């Protein structure tokens, strides 16, 4: 097979010096004028989520003050502050729209994020959200006592958790927990705290899982083959 470059063949008796200096080899120097640089321009496309308008129900009152929005509805009141990369505008039709104030990668990220957060506070104060959890395991059960959620999860003592203000917790058939309220982030945080006590294990599936969660199961160790 022919060699790619004849300069790559080294004599057997060549000596290599310090810092790559090799006797009998002359490195090829490329003139500085022949080195080229390619400049690429990154175009930030508009977020598909961020450019969607937000419907405002008739039972929700909005207050806009520059980079601050407050939503008040039948279930409660929530507010949101916006970064400098995003501007919120209320149209004559009553819908809300978010626009970017800069063409940067961060502005594109904030555009879609704060459009979703704005929609969450409007839906939250008008309709509300809920999160469902399922207890799987022998003897696992839950109950609401006053303002506390009490769960038996196989420990030597029951787990007692105070229900945060603004949230409601309901238990069905001793094994289904429903967390509801108007603040979606608070619901998700409290549900994650509940699940943290007993995450589902992959062999028998015991633990606390979300109602729509799929737990990937593992096969147990096989017995000794004879």
XYZ file of C-alpha atoms in Angstrom:
226
model
C 0.000 0.000 0.000
C 1.441 3.378 -0.989
C 2.306 5.778 1.801
C 0.284 8.952 2.123
C 3.249 11.236 2.564
C 6.946 10.458 2.012
C 7.941 12.855 4.788
C 6.363 10.515 7.376
C 9.071 7.823 6.882
C 11.707 8.188 9.589
C 15.157 6.613 9.516
C 15.661 3.812 12.019
C 18.631 5.536 13.624
C 16.974 8.947 14.080
C 17.274 10.461 17.505
C 14.467 12.394 19.116
C 15.405 15.411 21.196
C 13.598 17.410 23.853
C 10.263 19.111 22.991
C 9.775 17.067 19.835
C 12.958 18.065 18.013
C 13.909 15.195 15.737
C 17.204 14.977 13.928
C 16.816 14.559 10.210
C 13.191 15.863 10.135
C 12.222 19.353 9.082
C 8.709 20.428 10.187
C 6.594 22.104 7.533
C 5.767 25.730 8.384
C 2.534 27.207 7.014
C 2.738 30.955 6.302
C 0.422 33.092 8.415
C -1.167 34.624 5.353
C -2.478 31.246 4.199
C -4.370 30.483 7.410
C -8.087 31.267 7.028
C -10.802 31.823 9.630
C -14.484 31.086 9.079
C -17.004 33.245 10.913
C -20.459 31.779 11.470
C -23.498 33.789 12.495
C -25.901 32.053 14.878
C -29.494 33.087 14.239
C -31.850 32.918 17.245
C -35.245 31.756 16.038
C -38.392 32.886 17.778
C -39.732 30.439 20.341
C -42.769 28.504 19.109
C -44.190 28.519 22.630
C -43.320 32.131 23.373
C -45.101 33.573 20.348
C -48.461 31.974 21.201
C -51.070 34.373 22.638
C -52.455 33.765 26.132
C -56.194 33.645 26.653
C -57.438 35.578 29.690
C -60.797 34.352 31.118
C -63.463 36.864 32.035
C -63.218 35.957 35.752
C -59.520 36.905 35.934
C -58.363 40.462 36.603
C -54.890 41.401 35.360
C -52.704 44.261 36.545
C -49.725 45.168 34.320
C -46.955 47.415 35.584
C -43.931 47.421 33.247
C -42.110 44.150 34.089
C -44.678 42.966 36.644
C -48.008 41.151 36.228
C -50.571 40.328 38.895
C -53.465 37.926 38.245
C -56.492 37.730 40.541
C -59.212 35.124 40.140
C -61.820 33.130 42.079
C -59.192 30.737 43.511
C -56.532 33.210 44.578
C -53.971 35.780 43.518
C -50.541 35.297 41.915
C -47.892 37.638 40.542
C -44.878 37.321 38.247
C -41.849 39.513 37.544
C -40.233 39.433 34.103
C -36.557 39.761 33.169
C -35.319 42.534 30.911
C -35.190 40.213 27.880
C -38.997 39.819 27.813
C -41.818 42.353 27.478
C -45.502 41.583 28.093
C -48.261 43.425 26.204
C -52.041 43.255 26.530
C -53.842 43.451 23.195
C -57.200 45.090 22.489
C -58.793 41.638 22.241
C -57.828 40.992 25.870
C -55.120 38.449 25.078
C -51.569 38.663 26.379
C -48.496 38.448 24.194
C -44.848 38.241 25.131
C -42.098 39.748 22.987
C -38.317 39.563 23.118
C -36.407 42.799 23.661
C -33.105 41.353 22.409
C -31.925 38.792 19.876
C -29.835 36.554 22.124
C -29.925 32.911 23.132
C -30.967 33.784 26.687
C -33.784 36.024 25.394
C -35.093 33.127 23.306
C -35.029 30.844 26.364
C -36.756 33.397 28.609
C -39.390 34.028 25.922
C -40.779 30.487 26.017
C -40.267 30.023 29.759
C -42.111 33.144 30.898
C -44.911 32.592 28.407
C -45.516 29.228 30.132
C -45.228 30.747 33.615
C -47.700 33.503 32.685
C -50.201 30.965 31.380
C -49.780 28.916 34.560
C -50.716 31.780 36.885
C -53.786 32.660 34.790
C -55.026 29.064 34.615
C -54.158 28.573 38.285
C -56.242 31.428 39.664
C -59.209 30.539 37.390
C -59.292 26.711 37.218
C -56.499 25.417 39.452
C -54.159 22.429 39.165
C -53.815 19.062 40.829
C -51.211 16.319 41.166
C -52.057 12.678 41.922
C -49.831 10.180 43.692
C -50.234 6.449 44.284
C -48.962 4.423 47.249
C -47.847 0.913 46.270
C -46.850 -1.562 48.979
C -48.271 -3.841 51.652
C -49.440 -1.737 54.601
C -48.792 1.571 52.837
C -51.624 4.004 53.496
C -52.266 7.709 53.987
C -54.796 9.930 55.744
C -55.417 13.607 56.370
C -55.556 14.611 60.046
C -56.394 18.259 60.518
C -53.783 20.228 58.561
C -51.361 17.298 58.342
C -50.853 14.464 55.889
C -50.017 11.252 57.758
C -48.499 8.308 55.880
C -47.519 4.788 56.946
C -44.634 3.811 54.687
C -43.010 0.893 56.467
C -40.989 2.943 58.942
C -41.089 2.420 62.705
C -43.235 5.563 62.958
C -45.766 7.295 60.693
C -44.600 10.181 58.503
C -46.408 13.431 59.292
C -46.230 16.375 56.877
C -47.798 19.808 57.345
C -49.894 20.872 54.340
C -48.637 24.232 53.005
C -50.937 27.225 52.943
C -52.890 27.528 49.710
C -52.855 23.781 48.997
C -55.500 21.124 49.555
C -54.814 17.420 50.052
C -57.378 14.656 49.644
C -56.861 10.903 50.163
C -58.959 8.312 48.319
C -59.077 4.611 49.252
C -56.156 5.135 51.679
C -53.614 4.869 48.845
C -54.354 7.731 46.420
C -53.205 11.241 47.329
C -54.486 14.274 45.411
C -52.709 17.606 45.915
C -54.601 20.593 44.476
C -54.360 24.372 44.510
C -53.813 27.423 42.314
C -50.006 27.634 42.438
C -48.607 24.970 40.083
C -45.034 25.262 41.329
C -46.086 24.849 44.976
C -48.165 21.777 44.059
C -45.258 20.190 42.227
C -42.830 20.931 45.056
C -45.077 19.434 47.753
C -45.822 16.355 45.617
C -42.089 15.833 45.058
C -41.480 16.114 48.812
C -44.115 13.429 49.452
C -42.584 11.110 46.870
C -39.101 11.634 48.306
C -40.021 9.646 51.423
C -40.412 6.412 49.445
C -39.306 6.605 45.778
C -40.481 3.548 43.820
C -37.899 0.770 43.828
C -37.274 -1.047 40.521
C -37.712 -4.696 41.611
C -41.195 -4.902 43.139
C -42.331 -1.355 42.368
C -43.004 -0.512 46.014
C -43.064 3.145 46.970
C -44.807 6.401 46.101
C -45.252 7.207 42.421
C -47.135 9.735 40.348
C -50.415 8.459 38.908
C -49.118 8.763 35.331
C -45.575 7.578 36.102
C -44.166 4.443 34.496
C -41.681 2.655 36.766
C -39.036 0.696 34.903
C -38.735 -2.709 36.527
C -35.588 -4.803 36.874
C -35.307 -8.548 36.960
C -34.205 -9.970 40.281
C -31.157 -12.142 40.743
C -31.621 -15.620 39.307
C -31.128 -18.662 41.523
C -27.999 -20.748 41.352
C -28.047 -23.042 38.351
C -27.338 -26.704 38.970
